[in-house]
Amino acid sequence: MYFDPAVSMRPAPFAHSPFKSLIVPRPIGWISTIGKDGVGNLAPYSFFNGVSDDPPMVQFCPNGSHVEGGAKDTLQNVRDTGEFVFNMVGHDMTDEMNISSGPVPRSEDEMVLAGLAAAPCEKVKPLRVRDAAASFECVHVKTVDLPPSRDGSPNNLVIGQVVGIHVRDDVINEQGLIDVLKIKPLARLGYMDYTVVENTFTLNRPS
Ligand SMILES: Cc1cc2nc3c(=O)[nH]c(=O)nc-3n(C[C@H](O)[C@H](O)[C@H](O)COP(=O)(O)O)c2cc1C
């Protein structure tokens, strides 16, 4: 079938918009920030990815507004401070990640709410999730104002340069490689579904 998303995102026979189910699996950027008032913040963003290797850069997309109105905390904090931290979500942190996505007041720190231990960063002020398999300290490069949603709510793309990388020692194997099967990264599918990286294969490029 074919459909025009400007006409409907959910034409028959779809029960829900299939869009996000067709961009899968999406890595989850678990983004920690700090407000100009010093309140910490943590939230998952699955419109997230790396965008370059050298220099290393990542992006995430805050879409919509905060429950109290205005920009989502993560976006507002990046606007105010120019810094954020990407934390990797392993399968073992699924519940904490989900708790951190709740519609809580701006004054609430989701890292505390989720019962997570925090650790300081080397070069940026936001705290990182201490037990995450990896955390990237990021400084803001650019925010792109994207076309708004049909209901007028904002869409943004935030790009940051990675200036510090923390890796949990136990996920580095004896060959000096990241043991992804030990991390079991959590990833987002469509609807309310998730997947976990539990198997891999190797494919060399043609020479
Ligand atoms: C797995 C997962 C992925 C999410 N991805 C996004 C996303 O890419 N963009 C977005 O705006 N909201 C996303 N959300 C919703 C935000 O996490 C939620 O709105 C959160 O309250 C925002 O927090 P903040 O205001 O502290 O930034 C996601 C939620 C979950 C559970």
Short mmCIF file of C-alpha atoms and ligand atoms in Angstrom, two decimals, residues 28 41 43-47 61-63 66 72-74 97 101-102 110 188 194, ligand 1:
data_model
loop_
_atom_site.label_atom_id
_atom_site.label_comp_id
_atom_site.label_asym_id
_atom_site.label_seq_id
_atom_site.Cartn_x
_atom_site.Cartn_y
_atom_site.Cartn_z
CA ILE A 28 17.80 5.30 23.24
CA ASN A 41 17.15 16.11 34.78
CA ALA A 43 14.90 11.62 30.12
CA PRO A 44 15.00 9.06 27.30
CA TYR A 45 15.00 10.17 23.65
CA SER A 46 14.74 7.52 20.93
CA PHE A 47 15.01 9.96 18.06
CA CYS A 61 15.10 15.32 18.99
CA PRO A 62 12.86 16.89 21.64
CA ASN A 63 9.36 16.95 20.16
CA HIS A 66 6.66 19.90 28.78
CA LYS A 72 10.79 19.95 27.46
CA ASP A 73 13.28 20.21 30.34
CA THR A 74 16.09 18.60 28.39
CA MET A 97 14.63 4.43 32.02
CA SER A 101 10.21 9.37 31.05
CA GLY A 102 7.27 10.30 33.29
CA GLU A 110 14.30 11.95 37.44
CA ARG A 188 12.89 1.25 20.89
CA TYR A 194 11.20 -2.53 22.79
C1 LIG B 1 11.92 5.00 25.21
C2 LIG B 1 11.41 6.42 25.08
C3 LIG B 1 11.85 7.21 24.05
C4 LIG B 1 11.41 8.54 23.92
N1 LIG B 1 11.86 9.29 22.87
C5 LIG B 1 11.49 10.58 22.76
C6 LIG B 1 11.99 11.39 21.68
O1 LIG B 1 12.77 10.96 20.84
N2 LIG B 1 11.59 12.68 21.64
C7 LIG B 1 10.75 13.22 22.59
O2 LIG B 1 10.45 14.41 22.49
N3 LIG B 1 10.26 12.47 23.60
C8 LIG B 1 10.62 11.18 23.72
N4 LIG B 1 10.15 10.42 24.76
C9 LIG B 1 9.32 11.06 25.79
C10 LIG B 1 10.17 11.84 26.79
O3 LIG B 1 11.09 10.98 27.45
C11 LIG B 1 9.24 12.51 27.82
O4 LIG B 1 8.45 13.49 27.18
C12 LIG B 1 10.01 13.12 28.97
O5 LIG B 1 9.10 13.50 29.99
C13 LIG B 1 10.77 14.34 28.57
O6 LIG B 1 11.47 14.77 29.71
P1 LIG B 1 12.09 16.19 29.92
O7 LIG B 1 10.99 17.23 29.90
O8 LIG B 1 12.72 16.04 31.28
O9 LIG B 1 13.11 16.43 28.84
C14 LIG B 1 10.53 9.09 24.89
C15 LIG B 1 10.06 8.27 25.94
C16 LIG B 1 10.49 6.95 26.03
C17 LIG B 1 9.99 6.09 27.16
#
